[in-house]
CSV table of C-alpha atoms in Angstrom, one decimal:
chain,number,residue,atom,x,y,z
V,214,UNK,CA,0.0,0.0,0.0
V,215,UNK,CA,1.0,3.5,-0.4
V,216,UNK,CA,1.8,5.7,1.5
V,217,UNK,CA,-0.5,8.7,2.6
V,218,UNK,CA,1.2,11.0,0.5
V,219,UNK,CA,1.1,9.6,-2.2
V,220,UNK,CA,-2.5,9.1,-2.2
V,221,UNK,CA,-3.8,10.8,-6.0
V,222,UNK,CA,-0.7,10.9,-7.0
V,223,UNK,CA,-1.1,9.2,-10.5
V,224,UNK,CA,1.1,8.1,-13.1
V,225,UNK,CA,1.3,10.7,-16.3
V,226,UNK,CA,0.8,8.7,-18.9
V,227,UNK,CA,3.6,10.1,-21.1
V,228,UNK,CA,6.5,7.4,-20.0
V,229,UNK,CA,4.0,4.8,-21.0
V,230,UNK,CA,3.7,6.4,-24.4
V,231,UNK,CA,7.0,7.1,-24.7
V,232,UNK,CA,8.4,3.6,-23.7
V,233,UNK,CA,5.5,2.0,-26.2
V,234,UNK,CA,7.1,4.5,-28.8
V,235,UNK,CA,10.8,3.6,-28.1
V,236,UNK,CA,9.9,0.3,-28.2
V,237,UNK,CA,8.2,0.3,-32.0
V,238,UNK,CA,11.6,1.3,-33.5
V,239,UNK,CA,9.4,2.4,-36.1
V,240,UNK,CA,10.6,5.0,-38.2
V,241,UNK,CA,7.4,6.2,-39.6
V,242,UNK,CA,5.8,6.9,-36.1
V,243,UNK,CA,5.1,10.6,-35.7
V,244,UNK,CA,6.5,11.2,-31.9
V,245,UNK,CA,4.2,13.8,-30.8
V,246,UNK,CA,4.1,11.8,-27.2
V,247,UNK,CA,6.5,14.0,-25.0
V,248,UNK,CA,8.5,17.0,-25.0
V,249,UNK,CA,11.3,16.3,-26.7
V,250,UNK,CA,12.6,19.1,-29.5
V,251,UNK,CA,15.0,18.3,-32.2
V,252,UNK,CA,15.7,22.2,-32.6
V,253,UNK,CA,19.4,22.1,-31.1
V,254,UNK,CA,20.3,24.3,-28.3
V,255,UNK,CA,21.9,27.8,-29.2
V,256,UNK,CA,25.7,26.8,-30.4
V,257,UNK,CA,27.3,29.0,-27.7
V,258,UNK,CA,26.1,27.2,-24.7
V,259,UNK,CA,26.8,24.0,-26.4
V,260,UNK,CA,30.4,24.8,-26.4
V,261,UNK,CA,30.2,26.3,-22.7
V,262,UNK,CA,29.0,22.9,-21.5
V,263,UNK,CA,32.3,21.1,-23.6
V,264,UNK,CA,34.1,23.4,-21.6
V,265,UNK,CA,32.8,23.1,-18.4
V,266,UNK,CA,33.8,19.3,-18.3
V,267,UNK,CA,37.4,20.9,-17.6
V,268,UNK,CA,36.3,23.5,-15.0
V,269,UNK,CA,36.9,22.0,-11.5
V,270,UNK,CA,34.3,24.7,-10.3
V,271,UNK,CA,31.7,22.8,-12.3
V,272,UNK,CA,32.7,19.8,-10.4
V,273,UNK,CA,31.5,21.0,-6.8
V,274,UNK,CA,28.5,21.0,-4.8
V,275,UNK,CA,29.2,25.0,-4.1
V,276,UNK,CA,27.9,27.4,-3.7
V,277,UNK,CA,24.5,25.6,-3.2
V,278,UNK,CA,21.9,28.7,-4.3
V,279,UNK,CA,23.9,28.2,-8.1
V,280,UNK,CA,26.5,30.0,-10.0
V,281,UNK,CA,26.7,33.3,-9.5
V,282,UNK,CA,26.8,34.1,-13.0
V,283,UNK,CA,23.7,32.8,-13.6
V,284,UNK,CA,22.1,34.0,-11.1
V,285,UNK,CA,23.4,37.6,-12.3
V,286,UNK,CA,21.6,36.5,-16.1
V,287,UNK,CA,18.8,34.8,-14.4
V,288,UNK,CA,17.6,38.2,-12.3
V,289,UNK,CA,18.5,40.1,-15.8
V,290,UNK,CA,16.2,37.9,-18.0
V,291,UNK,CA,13.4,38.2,-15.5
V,292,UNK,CA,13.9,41.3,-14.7
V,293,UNK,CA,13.7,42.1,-18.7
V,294,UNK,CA,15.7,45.4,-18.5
V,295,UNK,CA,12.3,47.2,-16.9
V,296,UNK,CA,13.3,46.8,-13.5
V,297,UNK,CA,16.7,45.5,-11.1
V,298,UNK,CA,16.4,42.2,-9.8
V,299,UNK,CA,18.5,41.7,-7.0
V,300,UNK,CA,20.4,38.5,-8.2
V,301,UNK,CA,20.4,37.0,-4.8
V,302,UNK,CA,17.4,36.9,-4.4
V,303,UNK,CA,17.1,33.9,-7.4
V,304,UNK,CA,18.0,30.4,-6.6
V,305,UNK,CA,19.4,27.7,-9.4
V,306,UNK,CA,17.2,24.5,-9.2
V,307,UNK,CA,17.6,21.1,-11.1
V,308,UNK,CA,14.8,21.5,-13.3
V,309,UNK,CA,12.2,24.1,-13.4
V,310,UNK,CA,9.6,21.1,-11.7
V,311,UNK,CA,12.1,21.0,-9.0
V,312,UNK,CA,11.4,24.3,-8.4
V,313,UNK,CA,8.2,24.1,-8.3
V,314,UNK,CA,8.0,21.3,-5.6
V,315,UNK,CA,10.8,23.3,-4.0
V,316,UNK,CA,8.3,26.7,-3.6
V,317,UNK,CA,5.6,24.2,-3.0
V,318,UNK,CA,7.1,22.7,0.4
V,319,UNK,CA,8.0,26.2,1.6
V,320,UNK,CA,5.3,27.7,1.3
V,321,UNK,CA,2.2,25.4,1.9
V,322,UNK,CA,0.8,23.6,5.0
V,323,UNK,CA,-0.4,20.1,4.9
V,324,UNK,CA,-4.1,20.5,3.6
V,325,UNK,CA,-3.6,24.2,1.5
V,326,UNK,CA,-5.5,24.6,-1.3
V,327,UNK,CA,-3.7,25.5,-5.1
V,328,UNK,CA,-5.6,26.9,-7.2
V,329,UNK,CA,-4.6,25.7,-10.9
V,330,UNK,CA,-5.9,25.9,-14.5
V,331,UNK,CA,-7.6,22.9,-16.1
V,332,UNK,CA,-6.7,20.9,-17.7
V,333,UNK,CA,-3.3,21.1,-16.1
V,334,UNK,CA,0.0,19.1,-16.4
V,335,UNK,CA,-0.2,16.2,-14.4
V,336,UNK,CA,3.0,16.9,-13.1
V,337,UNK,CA,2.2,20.0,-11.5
V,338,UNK,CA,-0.7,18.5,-9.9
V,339,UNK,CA,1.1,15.6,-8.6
V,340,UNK,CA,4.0,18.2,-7.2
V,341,UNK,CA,1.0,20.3,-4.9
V,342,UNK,CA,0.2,16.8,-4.0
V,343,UNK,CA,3.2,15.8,-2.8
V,344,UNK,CA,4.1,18.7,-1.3
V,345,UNK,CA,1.0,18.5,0.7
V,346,UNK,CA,-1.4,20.4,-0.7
V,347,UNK,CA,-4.9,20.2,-2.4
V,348,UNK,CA,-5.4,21.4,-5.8
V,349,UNK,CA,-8.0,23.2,-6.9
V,350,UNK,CA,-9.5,23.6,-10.8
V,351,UNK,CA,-10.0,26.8,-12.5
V,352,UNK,CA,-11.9,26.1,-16.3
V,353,UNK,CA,-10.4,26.7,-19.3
V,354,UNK,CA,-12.9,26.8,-21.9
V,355,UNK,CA,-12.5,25.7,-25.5
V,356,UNK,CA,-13.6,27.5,-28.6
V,357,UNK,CA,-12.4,27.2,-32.3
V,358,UNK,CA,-10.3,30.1,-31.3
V,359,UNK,CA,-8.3,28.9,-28.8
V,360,UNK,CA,-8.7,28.2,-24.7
V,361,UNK,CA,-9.8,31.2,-22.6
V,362,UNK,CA,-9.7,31.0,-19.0
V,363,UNK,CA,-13.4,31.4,-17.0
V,364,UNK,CA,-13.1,33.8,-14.4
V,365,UNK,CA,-16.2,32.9,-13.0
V,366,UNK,CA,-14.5,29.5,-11.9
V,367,UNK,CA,-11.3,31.0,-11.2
V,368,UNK,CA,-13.1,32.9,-8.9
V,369,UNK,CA,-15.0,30.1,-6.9
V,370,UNK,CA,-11.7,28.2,-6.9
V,371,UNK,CA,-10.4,30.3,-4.1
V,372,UNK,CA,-11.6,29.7,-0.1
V,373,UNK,CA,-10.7,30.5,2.9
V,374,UNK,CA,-7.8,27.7,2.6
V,375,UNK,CA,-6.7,28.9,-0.2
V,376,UNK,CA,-2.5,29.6,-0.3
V,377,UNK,CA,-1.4,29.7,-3.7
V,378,UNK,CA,-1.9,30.4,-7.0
V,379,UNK,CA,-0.4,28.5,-9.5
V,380,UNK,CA,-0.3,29.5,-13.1
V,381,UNK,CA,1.5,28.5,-16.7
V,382,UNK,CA,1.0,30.7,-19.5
V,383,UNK,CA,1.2,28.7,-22.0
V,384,UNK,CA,0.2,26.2,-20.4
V,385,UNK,CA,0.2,22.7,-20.8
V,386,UNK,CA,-0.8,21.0,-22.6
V,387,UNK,CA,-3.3,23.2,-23.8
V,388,UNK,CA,-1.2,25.6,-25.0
V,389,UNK,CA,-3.4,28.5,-23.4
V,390,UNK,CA,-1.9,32.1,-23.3
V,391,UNK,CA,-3.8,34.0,-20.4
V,392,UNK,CA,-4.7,37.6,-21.4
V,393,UNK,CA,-4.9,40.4,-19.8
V,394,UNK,CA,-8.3,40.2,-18.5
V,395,UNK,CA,-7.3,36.6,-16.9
V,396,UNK,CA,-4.0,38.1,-15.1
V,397,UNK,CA,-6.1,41.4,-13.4
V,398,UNK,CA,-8.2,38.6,-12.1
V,399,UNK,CA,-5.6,36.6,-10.4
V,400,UNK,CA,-4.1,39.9,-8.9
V,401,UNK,CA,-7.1,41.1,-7.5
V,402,UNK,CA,-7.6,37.9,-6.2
V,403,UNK,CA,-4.0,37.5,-4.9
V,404,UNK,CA,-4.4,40.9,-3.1
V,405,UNK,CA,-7.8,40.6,-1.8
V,406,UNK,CA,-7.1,37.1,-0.1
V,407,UNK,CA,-3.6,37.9,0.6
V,408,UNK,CA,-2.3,34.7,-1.5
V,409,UNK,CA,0.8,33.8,-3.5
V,410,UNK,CA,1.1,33.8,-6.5
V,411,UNK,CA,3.3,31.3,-8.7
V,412,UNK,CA,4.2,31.4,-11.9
V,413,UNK,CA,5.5,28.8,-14.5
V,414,UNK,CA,7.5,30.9,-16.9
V,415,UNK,CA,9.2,27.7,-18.9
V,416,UNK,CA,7.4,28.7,-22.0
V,417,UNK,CA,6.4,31.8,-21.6
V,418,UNK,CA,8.2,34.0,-24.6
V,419,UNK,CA,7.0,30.9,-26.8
V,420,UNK,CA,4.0,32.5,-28.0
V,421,UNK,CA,2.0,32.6,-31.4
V,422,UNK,CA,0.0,35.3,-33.5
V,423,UNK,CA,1.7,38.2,-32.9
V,424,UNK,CA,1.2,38.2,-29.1
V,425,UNK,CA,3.3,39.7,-26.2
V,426,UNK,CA,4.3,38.2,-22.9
V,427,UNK,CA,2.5,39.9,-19.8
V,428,UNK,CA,5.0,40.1,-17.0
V,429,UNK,CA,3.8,39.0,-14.2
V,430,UNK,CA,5.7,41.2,-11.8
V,431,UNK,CA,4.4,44.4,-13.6
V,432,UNK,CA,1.0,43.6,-12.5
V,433,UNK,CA,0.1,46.1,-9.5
V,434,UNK,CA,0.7,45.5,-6.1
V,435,UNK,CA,2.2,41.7,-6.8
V,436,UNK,CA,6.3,41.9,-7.0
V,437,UNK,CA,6.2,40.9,-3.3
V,438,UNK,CA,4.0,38.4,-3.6
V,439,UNK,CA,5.0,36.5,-6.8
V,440,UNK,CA,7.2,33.5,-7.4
V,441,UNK,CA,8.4,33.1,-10.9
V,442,UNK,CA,10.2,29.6,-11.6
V,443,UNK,CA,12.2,29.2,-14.9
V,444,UNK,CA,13.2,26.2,-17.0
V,445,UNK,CA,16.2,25.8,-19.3
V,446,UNK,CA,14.5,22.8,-20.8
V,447,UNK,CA,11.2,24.5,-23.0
V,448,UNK,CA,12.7,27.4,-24.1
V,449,UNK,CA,16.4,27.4,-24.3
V,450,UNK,CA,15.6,23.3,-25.3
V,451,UNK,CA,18.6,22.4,-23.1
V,452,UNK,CA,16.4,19.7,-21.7
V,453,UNK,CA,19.0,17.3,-20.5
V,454,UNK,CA,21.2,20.3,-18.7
V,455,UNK,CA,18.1,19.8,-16.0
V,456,UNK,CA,18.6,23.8,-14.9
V,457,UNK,CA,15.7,25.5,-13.5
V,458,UNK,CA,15.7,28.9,-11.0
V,459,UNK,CA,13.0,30.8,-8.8
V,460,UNK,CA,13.0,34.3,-7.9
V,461,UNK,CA,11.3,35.0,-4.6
V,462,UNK,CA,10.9,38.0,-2.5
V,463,UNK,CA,13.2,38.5,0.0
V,464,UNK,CA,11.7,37.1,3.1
V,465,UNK,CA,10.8,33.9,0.6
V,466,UNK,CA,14.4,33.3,-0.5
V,467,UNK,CA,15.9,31.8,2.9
V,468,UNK,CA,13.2,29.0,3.4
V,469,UNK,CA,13.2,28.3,-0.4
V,470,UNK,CA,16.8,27.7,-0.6
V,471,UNK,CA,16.8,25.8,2.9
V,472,UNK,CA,14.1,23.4,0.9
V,473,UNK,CA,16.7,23.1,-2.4
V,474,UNK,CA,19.7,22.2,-0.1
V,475,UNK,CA,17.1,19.6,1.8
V,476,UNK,CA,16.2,18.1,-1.8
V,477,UNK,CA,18.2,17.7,-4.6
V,478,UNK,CA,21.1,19.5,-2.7
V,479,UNK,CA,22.8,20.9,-5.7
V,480,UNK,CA,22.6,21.9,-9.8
V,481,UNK,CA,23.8,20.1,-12.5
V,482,UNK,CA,27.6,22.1,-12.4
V,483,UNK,CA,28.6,21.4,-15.8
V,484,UNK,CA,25.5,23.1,-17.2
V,485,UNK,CA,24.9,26.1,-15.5
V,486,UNK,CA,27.4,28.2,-17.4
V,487,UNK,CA,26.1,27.3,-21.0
V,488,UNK,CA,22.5,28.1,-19.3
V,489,UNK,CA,24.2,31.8,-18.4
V,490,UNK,CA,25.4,32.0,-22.0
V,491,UNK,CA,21.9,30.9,-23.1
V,492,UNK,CA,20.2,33.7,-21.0
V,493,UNK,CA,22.5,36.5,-22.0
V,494,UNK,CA,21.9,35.7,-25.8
V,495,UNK,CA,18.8,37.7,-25.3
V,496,UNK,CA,15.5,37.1,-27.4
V,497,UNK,CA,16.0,36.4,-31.2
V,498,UNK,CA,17.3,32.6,-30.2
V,499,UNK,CA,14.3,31.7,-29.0
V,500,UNK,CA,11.6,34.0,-31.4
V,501,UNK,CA,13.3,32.0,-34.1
V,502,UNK,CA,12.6,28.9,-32.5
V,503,UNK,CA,9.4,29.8,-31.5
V,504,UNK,CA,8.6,30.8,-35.1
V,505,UNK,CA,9.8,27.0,-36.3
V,506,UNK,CA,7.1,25.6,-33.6
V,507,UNK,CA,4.4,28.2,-35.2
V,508,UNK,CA,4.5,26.7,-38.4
V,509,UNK,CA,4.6,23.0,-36.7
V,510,UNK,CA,1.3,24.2,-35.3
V,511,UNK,CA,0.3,25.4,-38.6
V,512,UNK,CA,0.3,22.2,-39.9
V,513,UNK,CA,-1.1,20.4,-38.0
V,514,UNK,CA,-4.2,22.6,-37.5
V,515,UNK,CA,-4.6,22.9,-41.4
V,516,UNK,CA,-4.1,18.8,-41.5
V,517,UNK,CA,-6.6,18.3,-38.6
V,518,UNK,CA,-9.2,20.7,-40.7
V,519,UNK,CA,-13.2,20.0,-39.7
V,520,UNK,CA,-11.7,17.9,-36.3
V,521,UNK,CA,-12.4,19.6,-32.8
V,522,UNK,CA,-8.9,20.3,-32.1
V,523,UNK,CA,-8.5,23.4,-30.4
V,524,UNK,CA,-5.6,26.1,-31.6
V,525,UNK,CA,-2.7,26.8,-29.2
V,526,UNK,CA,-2.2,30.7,-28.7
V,527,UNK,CA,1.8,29.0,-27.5
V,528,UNK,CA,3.5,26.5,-26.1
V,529,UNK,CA,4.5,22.8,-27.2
V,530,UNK,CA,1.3,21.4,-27.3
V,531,UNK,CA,-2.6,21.0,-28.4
V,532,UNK,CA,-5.5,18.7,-27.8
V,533,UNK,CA,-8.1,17.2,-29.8
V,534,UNK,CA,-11.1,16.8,-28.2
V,535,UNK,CA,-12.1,12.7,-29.0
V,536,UNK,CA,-15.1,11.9,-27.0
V,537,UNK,CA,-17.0,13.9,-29.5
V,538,UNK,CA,-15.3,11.2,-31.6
V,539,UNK,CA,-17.1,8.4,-29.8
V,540,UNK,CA,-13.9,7.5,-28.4
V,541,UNK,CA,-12.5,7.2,-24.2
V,542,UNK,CA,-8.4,9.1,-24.4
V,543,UNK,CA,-6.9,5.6,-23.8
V,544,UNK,CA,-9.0,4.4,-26.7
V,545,UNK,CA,-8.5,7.0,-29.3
V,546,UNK,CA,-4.6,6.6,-27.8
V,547,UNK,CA,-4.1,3.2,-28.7
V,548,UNK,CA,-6.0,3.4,-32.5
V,549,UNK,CA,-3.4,6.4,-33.2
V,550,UNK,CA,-0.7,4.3,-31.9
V,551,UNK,CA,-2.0,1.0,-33.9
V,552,UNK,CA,-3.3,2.4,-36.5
V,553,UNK,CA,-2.3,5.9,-37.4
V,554,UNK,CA,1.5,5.6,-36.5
V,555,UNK,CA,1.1,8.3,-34.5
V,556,UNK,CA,2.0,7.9,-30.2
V,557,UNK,CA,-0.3,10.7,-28.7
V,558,UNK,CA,-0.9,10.8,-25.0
V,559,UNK,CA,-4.1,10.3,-22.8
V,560,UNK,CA,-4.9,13.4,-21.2
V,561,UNK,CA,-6.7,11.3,-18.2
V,562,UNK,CA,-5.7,12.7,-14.8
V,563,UNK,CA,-4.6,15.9,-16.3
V,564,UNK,CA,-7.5,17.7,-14.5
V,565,UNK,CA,-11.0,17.2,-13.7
V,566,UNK,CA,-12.8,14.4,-15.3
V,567,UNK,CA,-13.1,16.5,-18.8
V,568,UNK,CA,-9.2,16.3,-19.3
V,569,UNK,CA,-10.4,12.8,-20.4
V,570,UNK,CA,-12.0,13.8,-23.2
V,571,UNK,CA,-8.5,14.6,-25.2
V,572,UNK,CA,-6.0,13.5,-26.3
V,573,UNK,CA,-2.1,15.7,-26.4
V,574,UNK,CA,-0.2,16.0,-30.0
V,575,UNK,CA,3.3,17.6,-29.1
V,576,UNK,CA,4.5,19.2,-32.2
V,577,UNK,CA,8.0,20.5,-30.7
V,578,UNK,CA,10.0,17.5,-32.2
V,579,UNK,CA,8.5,16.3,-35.5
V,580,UNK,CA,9.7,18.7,-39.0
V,581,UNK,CA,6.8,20.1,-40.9
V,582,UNK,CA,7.5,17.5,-44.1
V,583,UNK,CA,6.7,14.9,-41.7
V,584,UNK,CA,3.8,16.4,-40.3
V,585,UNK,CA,2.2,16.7,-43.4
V,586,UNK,CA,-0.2,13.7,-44.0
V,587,UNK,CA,-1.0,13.5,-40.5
V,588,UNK,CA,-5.1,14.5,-40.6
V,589,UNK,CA,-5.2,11.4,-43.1
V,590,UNK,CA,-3.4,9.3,-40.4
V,591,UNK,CA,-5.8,10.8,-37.6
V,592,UNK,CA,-8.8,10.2,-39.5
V,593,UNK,CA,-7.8,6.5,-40.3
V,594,UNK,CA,-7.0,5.7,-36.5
V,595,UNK,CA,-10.3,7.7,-35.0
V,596,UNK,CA,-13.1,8.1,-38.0
């Protein structure tokens, strides 16, 4: 038996997919499971790491809070040039997720409520369970334009025990960009319950149509009372460096970085200089990259024409809605994996009950000339 903690703590489904995938050693199958990229990191920070192997510095467990060159780049990227950062007041994690569970078990109490954005990540739910918490579901609602958040539900998410909320924009695995009707809402919530606000930046400059990042520390009254927690892996696509950071007020930092030493103790040393290098590029690495996953997206929502798939405003990810299909998400999972070539993941337990109505297409690591022909291999598996 379990143990308490672990209690609705369920798997993902995406190691499943992915192991079924690895497994096929089938060429032809469209591996839109997990989120991989094949867009290389920038050049630059691939030669810092090569260097780094000779660095004895990289070789340490100090200084535990993280190199302090990146934590210099890391309070300049989030600080965007609008406003100093005090660098020590960031902390280097192993993983953006590890910060996230790090903030979560420094800042909750057994039985806290999070309020989150459905459907969700499993892994983020799975991280306020573990940490102790409860989560709790704000809607986002489809349309044929996109995901919009309900501020009607965001709104009855949040009681009295109530500690945190926790956002992605994008999100996954919807790929939903909150606007800026959806982040007044979680400030003047934040300020009228006195709550915390954290936010997962990992993909947040990979956006779509023309729009602009809303920084969430510009919003009134919230840059003491907002956690931002940043991910190497999404946006930089240095996924196997495994460097994350958070940025904390002040009287945040000490109990955050007590939880990091408690946990995974230190960063990956040999990576956190080519992540530094990576930050201090600035912008135009990742737009271009960005712009390479806009035309993935592109494709795929002109292949999967007259389907209810719903368009990503960003992000990695979108899902097809397949109960209206007739099918269950394991179902329509397994005919796209038998008979469309195509490993897609359940979306069950990423949310309420209504995440099980889709299924996830990934489109970071799959060209667009492969990508083309895929409605025909959708409709094969699921019409």
């Amino acid at each position: 038996m379990a143990v308490s903690r672990l209690e609705g703590v369920p798997g993902i489904g995406v190691d499943r997919m992915g192991d079924a995938a690895d497994g096929a050693a089938d060429p032809d199958l469209l591996r839109l499971e997990n989120l991989d990229t094949d867009l290389r990191p920038l050049a630059a920070a691939l030669e810092a790491t090569r260097i780094a192997i000779d660095d004895d510095n990289a070789n340490s467990y100090l200084p535990f809070p993280g190199h302090e060159r990146l934590r210099h780049a890391v309070a300049s990227h989030v600080g965007r040039g609008v406003r100093e950062i005090d660098w020590q007041h960031t902390l280097i994690t192993a993983g953006g997720l590890n910060g996230i569970l790090n903030v979560l078990l420094a800042t909750l109490e057994p039985g806290d409520e999070v309020v989150l954005t459905d459907p969700v990540y499993a892994g983020l739910l799975n991280r306020v369970r573990v940490a102790g918490g409860v989560p709790s579901l704000a809607r986002l609602e489809p349309s044929a334009a996109g995901w919009s958040l309900d501020l009607d539900s965001l709104r009855a998410a949040v009681s009295a025990r109530t500690r945190v909320l926790l956002m992605m924009s994008p999100s996954m695995p919807s790929g939903s960009v909150l606007d800026r009707p959806a982040w007044d809402a979680v400030t003047e919530l934040c300020l009228e319950r006195d709550l915390l606000l954290v936010v997962d930046t990992a993909m947040e400059r990979i956006l779509f149509d023309g729009r602009l990042a809303i920084d969430p520390l510009a919003l009134d009254g919230m840059a003491d009372r907002t956690i931002i927690v940043g991910s190497a892996s999404k946006e930089l696509r240095m996924i196997g460096w495994r460097v994350g950071w958070v940025v904390a007020p002040p009287a945040l930092v000490h109990d955050i970085g007590l939880v990091c030493i408690s946990n995974v103790v230190c960063q990956v040393g040999i990576a956190q200089t080519a992540v530094a290098v990576a930050l201090e590029a600035g912008d135009g690495d990742v737009a271009a990259a960005a712009a390479e996953w806009e035309r993935r997206r592109d494709v795929i929502l002109a292949e999967l024409d007259g389907l209810p798939v719903i368009p990503p405003h960003g992000g990695w990810s979108m899902l097809l809605d397949i109960r209206s299909l007739g099918h269950t998400a394991e179902e329509a999972s397994e005919r796209l994996f038998r008979l469309g070539r195509v490993a897609a993941t359940p979306m069950t337990n990423w949310g309420s009950e209504r995440a099980g109505d889709y299924v996830r297409f990934v489109f970071a690591n799959e060209p667009c000339e492969r990508l083309r022909g895929f409605g025909d291999r959708v409709r094969a598996a699921l019409l």
